[in-house]
Amino acid sequence: MRQIMFNSEVELGKFLGSIGVIPEAYQAISETTLAYELHTTPSGNTVLAFSSCSPDYTTRFLTGEFDLVPSKNLQVVDFIPTKVNSSFSINKAAVELFQQLGDDLKELEHKHINSSLIITGSGLGGYLAILSTLRLHHAIDVEESNGSKKTKRPICITFGSPLIGDKDFKSAIDERPQWKSSFLNVVARKDPIASFFSSETRYKPFGTFLFCVESGGHAAFEDQDSILSVLEAMKSLNDDNSQVYDYTNVLSSIRRKVLYRGVSELGEFNLNPLRAGITLQLKEVDVLSDITNDEIAKMEKKQTDMIRRKNTVSAYDPSKKLNDMKISLTYMEWYMKTRKQNGTGYYDGYKNPETREEVVSQQEILKHQRDLTNYWKKTVEEKDRMPQKEGAKLRKRWLLGGTNYRRIIEPLDIAEYYKKGNVKYIENRPDHYKLLEKWSDEDRRNTQNSSEEKRYRAASLTEDSCFWAHVEEASISLLDLVNGSGSADSEQKLEEFESYMMRKINSYSVSPDIFLEGSSLMKWWDVYKAHKGTGYASEFAQYMNNGSYRSYQ
Amino acid sequence: MEVERESVKLLLNDELIKAACNLSMKAHNHNQDYLTNTKKHNASSSSSTQILIIAFKGSLDVDDFYHDDHFGETTVDCSLFPSLRRVGEAQLAKVNGSILKIFQDILNNSGFISEVEKAVKEDKKILFTGHSSGGAKASLATLWMLDEYTRKRKIRHPIGCVTFGSPLIGDRTVSHAVRREKWAGHFTHFVMEHDIVPRMMLAPKTSIQEHLSDILKFFQQKVKPNTTQKSHKFPKFFNKKTPVRTIDHDQLVDDNQAVTFFENVLYNASTVANHDAFDLMEPTNSLKDKLSADFVKVSPYRPFGTYVFCTRGDDLGSSSPRQQLVVENPNSVLQLLFYFLQLPNEDQDLAKFAHESLNANFRYEEELNNNGLQLVKMVDLKHLNDHLLTSDGTTGDTVRTSNKALFELTASAKWCLLAVEEAEKRKLKNMDQIKKSMRKYKSNESEYTTKIKIIEDMLDEMHKYKEKARHGTTDYYEAFKLQDEHVDFEANVSRLEQAKIWDVIVEMVVRKDLPDEFEVWDELVVLATQFRRLYEPSDIANYYRHSKGDDNKGLSYLEVRPKRYKFPQRWYEHANVMGFELLSESNFVAEIEELMIPKKKTVEEARKDFEDIKDKVQMWKSDEKIAYEDVFWGESVLSKLQEKLAEA
């Protein structure tokens, strides 16, 4: 049977109408005489309220004096862009007003990193509340990336604040789920400032909008197109009195509405609660007649899609996927183990499968190798897109798995690379490996205090996932020398490789498998030994000649 | 109405409920904590047995409702109420702290326990009852007895509970536990359509305290009509205001007080009801979660048990016969608690309505005496849901007139009731999915593809692996740890395949995406236990194979034990009414592994722990509930440790 869908925003609207936090925030604004003040509300919340903007400035605003300006070089909002949304446009008035408030405000925000704060403002004061909230969110991101778990996120309530920025501004905020969910914009029908930019297509709303009318009707919307439609409808109903709107009465009306049941049946009551819910919402705020059926159908479709998507992209997928990756990694480990038993090691076994059995087992793991690579490429890409600081925190959980993946799979990529006759892998190394290594190094530096735990036993997985690239490069240099096309540069490279080897051996950070008889390393050594002659007695040569490597474990 | 759990039946009837109601009201006027009365219980069958009615008196001081400024909830005493928790998470329920305290005092001080004990011995059925906060105590007494007698002592004694206008006392975990244990049928809560008391605890004390003491004062006068003010529980109040009070009730609470109180309770009831309804509608907006986490105080209390709403009948006149609506789903009850309290329209006199909501708490006796329990006419909400979406004209009048109050609710209120049902259906669907991954059910084999790995099959494979290793030179634990053979590798993959399934099941439990009774579902507990016993040693072997303790800052396996084993162990322990243990027959190997790590403990300590473990292993071996062949008895590791300790 088809599932019945509902319009949860109907309930959100009722919820918002019933709570005291919203009128309390407005009350705090009314009591604010300085540019901004802290208040404690009767229900015990702390409110940072911005006073309303001067009437002169608001009048200038309403004449259309301030328009969008590009964010480039605007230092006051430089914490908003992300890698993906690197620039945006914002209303000039917002920047100008925010600039006027000094560092004291920033310090005040900072004091509330660990305590929940409601930030509020009405009209153009709402601009300040929005920017202040964003700045505090950013400060919290930084705090959290330093490992703090005590942080509390603020919430922003604006009253009749006009749209503030363009779609890139909205996108930059939507990219951070923590930021996105903390904006509530209350808009009364008769407020001329609130709908000022509603027909200016470059402006885009973000956050949740609570629309209300004098009779107490109210409804909540989050979809930007719905918000714009309602704003536009409200604007057309406006009798254009450019008075600053007082929300006190409308707020008490919407709360009063909780006491009464309202109309018991809708005129066109049908079997689709989702659609009926949307209609009810529009009716609540008296704009139903201004919205076409097509628009309602679009709203319905959008919500249906969102609910469906939520159901198909199940919350359990990440957990399933993680276990799938563990399974693939187990296949890889088994492959490594069997190659070891073959006596060549999995690097060379993969690069030059000789026996039929080797070819078959390589075929078997290819799928797992591919799955792992796709998964980690995607994961790394996602995490990298996260705004720098916020991402760091999320990464930690994945890093252990990522490091394992890198150490097991990257050697196979290297094998493939050199097999095709390419050189200089490290210069062409895929980005996701580079990032995984960088994050893992950063993480180790951050978490390990003074003395890194020393190894006394050989690592089971070679720590440097580019190890085999070093071996391949050393082999190439050696080949050049043997062929007579080498130079002093080749000699130096080989010396460097020797000392690299000794460092790795002494720190036990390579796997004993590298010394398996048929491995590329041992093949290189045989040629190198011959090239250098018997008298050659570097530290590494001695280590190999006297057979110490055999007891490396 | 039948109160049923297995053989524990208590049939309520008109006469019994009237007796309970009368005794509940009477109890207010006595000094004892409760009154008792023995009645003949003439059930429909010919044999009549005796029934002991225990009616708790109400306590009507501010402190008897709120012990703090908010909602006055407190974590439940788990020795008295071991079942009031979420099993997997081992998360204890919360109940009203004041009522709990009073109930504990009754248990400790009065002859309450011996009274109950005596009734059980004499084979008298027991009916707990109470009006207002007396009903809250009756609920606690019933919960206590269900845990103590039905579950712990396995005495199938008929127990029932009937309350009249009782405030809410338990959080959603209580509500969950009651449904999980199938106890809901033991509780019948009568609620007058407009009675304020069952809604009161949805409001934090700060929001209603201004007039709360006056209103409770008014309640006291109402229940003790024949006594003048004797107990001066609010001396300050009396000194300040009029020293001599008449017993004119309506003057005790003026219009302003009644309205303010009513409004604030209703605002908060709205907040809670909308909050929960929103969650049931598959929301995509996260603002509400943010608000209710840090800024809006949402009451923790939720209804549990069966509710009977006494609603107004065909017309608005209070003299018309009332209708009774039976609702079992706590989410639906919550919605109705809110929506029935709303004023029908703005023409209503708010002050009059507010006063009525206070007075309604004293109309139960009258209601039952005039109308009785309308067993025949009583309507179950379950049967009405299908009619909620139809408009006036299309449904037969009988359905609509059978419960006028319900059908007069607004469309959006009805959507909430439907959303409750839809959410239940989704949960059942999830459970069905799990069921399909557990066993091969022959009836509808065609429905699923053969691709899905069935848990049962994997358990068989592990059994075989375990058996095979037993015939070799080493046991399956050691073999698994070495990972030398292809079969070991296969077992490792099987371990992860199982993890994939069970991790999701556990996550579904945590997210409350499964029916309340899921964790006590026999088939699940059996299979999960087998899985735990067969597979946990392999996870432990894997943990110590990689010596993850080193990477994990020296954490032992038990400190990072996966939920897919923790939860099944608690399901098993709950099903067998055992306490929750850390160490079990499936994970003791981890403790042995720890003892083998040098420097963690002194040799003496290790020896002592070793002996303790050996004792426990003996105990588990002799436990007939534990299938011998499912468990890894630790042979190889135990002897290794023994050698090691002998050397030291």
mmCIF file of N, CA and C in Angstrom, chain B residues 203-257:
data_model
loop_
_atom_site.group_PDB
_atom_site.id
_atom_site.type_symbol
_atom_site.label_atom_id
_atom_site.label_comp_id
_atom_site.label_asym_id
_atom_site.label_seq_id
_atom_site.Cartn_x
_atom_site.Cartn_y
_atom_site.Cartn_z
ATOM 1 N N ALA B 203 3.708 21.139 31.333
ATOM 2 C CA ALA B 203 4.222 22.495 31.515
ATOM 3 C C ALA B 203 5.316 22.495 32.582
ATOM 4 N N PRO B 204 6.397 23.242 32.350
ATOM 5 C CA PRO B 204 7.420 23.351 33.390
ATOM 6 C C PRO B 204 6.902 24.214 34.535
ATOM 7 N N LYS B 205 7.434 23.955 35.708
ATOM 8 C CA LYS B 205 6.944 24.685 36.871
ATOM 9 C C LYS B 205 7.062 26.198 36.680
ATOM 10 N N THR B 206 8.176 26.639 36.094
ATOM 11 C CA THR B 206 8.382 28.078 35.926
ATOM 12 C C THR B 206 7.228 28.732 35.173
ATOM 13 N N SER B 207 6.615 28.003 34.258
ATOM 14 C CA SER B 207 5.586 28.628 33.437
ATOM 15 C C SER B 207 4.232 28.729 34.146
ATOM 16 N N ILE B 208 4.026 27.930 35.192
ATOM 17 C CA ILE B 208 2.701 27.942 35.826
ATOM 18 C C ILE B 208 2.755 28.234 37.323
ATOM 19 N N GLN B 209 3.954 28.490 37.856
ATOM 20 C CA GLN B 209 4.068 28.545 39.317
ATOM 21 C C GLN B 209 3.350 29.734 39.950
ATOM 22 N N GLU B 210 3.134 30.754 39.147
ATOM 23 C CA GLU B 210 2.517 31.962 39.694
ATOM 24 C C GLU B 210 1.224 31.629 40.450
ATOM 25 N N HIS B 211 0.386 30.795 39.870
ATOM 26 C CA HIS B 211 -0.896 30.492 40.493
ATOM 27 C C HIS B 211 -1.024 29.049 40.953
ATOM 28 N N LEU B 212 0.066 28.293 40.810
ATOM 29 C CA LEU B 212 -0.032 26.863 41.070
ATOM 30 C C LEU B 212 -0.489 26.555 42.496
ATOM 31 N N SER B 213 0.077 27.272 43.471
ATOM 32 C CA SER B 213 -0.276 26.905 44.838
ATOM 33 C C SER B 213 -1.739 27.238 45.136
ATOM 34 N N ASP B 214 -2.242 28.334 44.565
ATOM 35 C CA ASP B 214 -3.658 28.652 44.749
ATOM 36 C C ASP B 214 -4.550 27.597 44.115
ATOM 37 N N ILE B 215 -4.139 27.138 42.980
ATOM 38 C CA ILE B 215 -4.966 26.156 42.276
ATOM 39 C C ILE B 215 -4.963 24.816 43.004
ATOM 40 N N LEU B 216 -3.802 24.428 43.503
ATOM 41 C CA LEU B 216 -3.745 23.177 44.269
ATOM 42 C C LEU B 216 -4.560 23.314 45.553
ATOM 43 N N LYS B 217 -4.517 24.520 46.119
ATOM 44 C CA LYS B 217 -5.327 24.829 47.298
ATOM 45 C C LYS B 217 -6.809 24.585 46.988
ATOM 46 N N PHE B 218 -7.183 25.081 45.843
ATOM 47 C CA PHE B 218 -8.558 24.908 45.382
ATOM 48 C C PHE B 218 -8.899 23.423 45.228
ATOM 49 N N PHE B 219 -7.960 22.670 44.667
ATOM 50 C CA PHE B 219 -8.164 21.230 44.516
ATOM 51 C C PHE B 219 -8.361 20.567 45.876
ATOM 52 N N GLN B 220 -7.537 20.995 46.851
ATOM 53 C CA GLN B 220 -7.643 20.407 48.190
ATOM 54 C C GLN B 220 -9.027 20.631 48.762
ATOM 55 N N GLN B 221 -9.509 21.848 48.582
ATOM 56 C CA GLN B 221 -10.842 22.152 49.103
ATOM 57 C C GLN B 221 -11.905 21.306 48.419
ATOM 58 N N LYS B 222 -11.686 21.097 47.141
ATOM 59 C CA LYS B 222 -12.654 20.333 46.370
ATOM 60 C C LYS B 222 -12.761 18.885 46.846
ATOM 61 N N VAL B 223 -11.610 18.295 47.135
ATOM 62 C CA VAL B 223 -11.659 16.884 47.515
ATOM 63 C C VAL B 223 -12.022 16.687 48.975
ATOM 64 N N LYS B 224 -11.911 17.757 49.774
ATOM 65 C CA LYS B 224 -12.273 17.626 51.182
ATOM 66 C C LYS B 224 -13.391 18.590 51.501
ATOM 67 N N PRO B 225 -14.527 18.393 50.921
ATOM 68 C CA PRO B 225 -15.605 19.376 51.066
ATOM 69 C C PRO B 225 -16.070 19.530 52.503
ATOM 70 N N ASN B 226 -15.853 18.547 53.340
ATOM 71 C CA ASN B 226 -16.412 18.599 54.680
ATOM 72 C C ASN B 226 -15.441 19.087 55.739
ATOM 73 N N THR B 227 -14.218 19.258 55.358
ATOM 74 C CA THR B 227 -13.259 19.694 56.361
ATOM 75 C C THR B 227 -12.882 21.133 56.119
ATOM 76 N N THR B 228 -12.718 21.863 57.186
ATOM 77 C CA THR B 228 -12.222 23.227 57.051
ATOM 78 C C THR B 228 -10.709 23.149 57.007
ATOM 79 N N GLN B 229 -10.084 24.307 56.788
ATOM 80 C CA GLN B 229 -8.623 24.312 56.686
ATOM 81 C C GLN B 229 -7.977 23.879 57.984
ATOM 82 N N LYS B 230 -7.423 22.697 57.955
ATOM 83 C CA LYS B 230 -6.703 22.240 59.131
ATOM 84 C C LYS B 230 -5.202 22.330 58.900
ATOM 85 N N SER B 231 -4.781 21.695 57.846
ATOM 86 C CA SER B 231 -3.336 21.668 57.602
ATOM 87 C C SER B 231 -2.914 22.954 56.913
ATOM 88 N N HIS B 232 -2.161 23.746 57.617
ATOM 89 C CA HIS B 232 -1.713 25.002 57.027
ATOM 90 C C HIS B 232 -0.412 24.784 56.293
ATOM 91 N N LYS B 233 -0.560 24.298 55.103
ATOM 92 C CA LYS B 233 0.654 23.980 54.356
ATOM 93 C C LYS B 233 1.249 25.211 53.686
ATOM 94 N N PHE B 234 0.476 26.252 53.616
ATOM 95 C CA PHE B 234 1.021 27.474 53.021
ATOM 96 C C PHE B 234 0.846 28.611 54.010
ATOM 97 N N PRO B 235 1.567 28.565 55.125
ATOM 98 C CA PRO B 235 1.370 29.595 56.139
ATOM 99 C C PRO B 235 1.596 30.999 55.589
ATOM 100 N N LYS B 236 2.621 31.170 54.805
ATOM 101 C CA LYS B 236 2.929 32.491 54.266
ATOM 102 C C LYS B 236 1.726 33.040 53.500
ATOM 103 N N PHE B 237 1.261 32.199 52.671
ATOM 104 C CA PHE B 237 0.162 32.567 51.800
ATOM 105 C C PHE B 237 -1.048 33.046 52.603
ATOM 106 N N PHE B 238 -1.303 32.334 53.689
ATOM 107 C CA PHE B 238 -2.475 32.690 54.478
ATOM 108 C C PHE B 238 -2.271 33.952 55.288
ATOM 109 N N ASN B 239 -1.040 34.130 55.718
ATOM 110 C CA ASN B 239 -0.790 35.342 56.483
ATOM 111 C C ASN B 239 -0.893 36.585 55.618
ATOM 112 N N LYS B 240 -0.431 36.445 54.416
ATOM 113 C CA LYS B 240 -0.407 37.615 53.555
ATOM 114 C C LYS B 240 -1.810 37.987 53.096
ATOM 115 N N LYS B 241 -2.498 36.997 52.605
ATOM 116 C CA LYS B 241 -3.781 37.310 52.021
ATOM 117 C C LYS B 241 -4.891 37.175 53.078
ATOM 118 N N THR B 242 -6.078 37.106 52.605
ATOM 119 C CA THR B 242 -7.204 37.056 53.530
ATOM 120 C C THR B 242 -7.037 35.940 54.563
ATOM 121 N N PRO B 243 -7.026 36.289 55.821
ATOM 122 C CA PRO B 243 -6.774 35.283 56.852
ATOM 123 C C PRO B 243 -7.904 34.261 56.955
ATOM 124 N N VAL B 244 -9.107 34.697 56.753
ATOM 125 C CA VAL B 244 -10.205 33.745 56.880
ATOM 126 C C VAL B 244 -10.781 33.483 55.496
ATOM 127 N N ARG B 245 -10.862 32.217 55.161
ATOM 128 C CA ARG B 245 -11.358 31.897 53.823
ATOM 129 C C ARG B 245 -12.679 31.197 53.926
ATOM 130 N N THR B 246 -13.540 31.552 53.058
ATOM 131 C CA THR B 246 -14.781 30.804 52.986
ATOM 132 C C THR B 246 -14.501 29.568 52.155
ATOM 133 N N ILE B 247 -15.422 28.641 52.164
ATOM 134 C CA ILE B 247 -15.189 27.424 51.396
ATOM 135 C C ILE B 247 -15.808 27.555 50.009
ATOM 136 N N ASP B 248 -16.042 28.788 49.622
ATOM 137 C CA ASP B 248 -16.567 29.014 48.288
ATOM 138 C C ASP B 248 -15.463 28.795 47.253
ATOM 139 N N HIS B 249 -15.529 27.665 46.612
ATOM 140 C CA HIS B 249 -14.425 27.234 45.753
ATOM 141 C C HIS B 249 -14.075 28.214 44.668
ATOM 142 N N ASP B 250 -15.108 28.692 44.019
ATOM 143 C CA ASP B 250 -14.834 29.470 42.837
ATOM 144 C C ASP B 250 -14.150 30.783 43.138
ATOM 145 N N GLN B 251 -14.218 31.201 44.394
ATOM 146 C CA GLN B 251 -13.518 32.437 44.725
ATOM 147 C C GLN B 251 -12.053 32.204 45.037
ATOM 148 N N LEU B 252 -11.704 30.962 45.301
ATOM 149 C CA LEU B 252 -10.303 30.663 45.589
ATOM 150 C C LEU B 252 -9.427 30.943 44.391
ATOM 151 N N VAL B 253 -9.993 30.687 43.240
ATOM 152 C CA VAL B 253 -9.247 30.932 42.012
ATOM 153 C C VAL B 253 -10.032 31.938 41.191
ATOM 154 N N ASP B 254 -9.446 33.121 40.975
ATOM 155 C CA ASP B 254 -10.198 34.103 40.201
ATOM 156 C C ASP B 254 -10.018 33.870 38.707
ATOM 157 N N ASP B 255 -10.768 34.613 37.910
ATOM 158 C CA ASP B 255 -10.732 34.409 36.458
ATOM 159 C C ASP B 255 -9.318 34.510 35.902
ATOM 160 N N ASN B 256 -8.623 35.544 36.336
ATOM 161 C CA ASN B 256 -7.282 35.768 35.809
ATOM 162 C C ASN B 256 -6.376 34.585 36.104
ATOM 163 N N GLN B 257 -6.469 34.088 37.349
ATOM 164 C CA GLN B 257 -5.633 32.944 37.721
ATOM 165 C C GLN B 257 -5.967 31.719 36.879
#
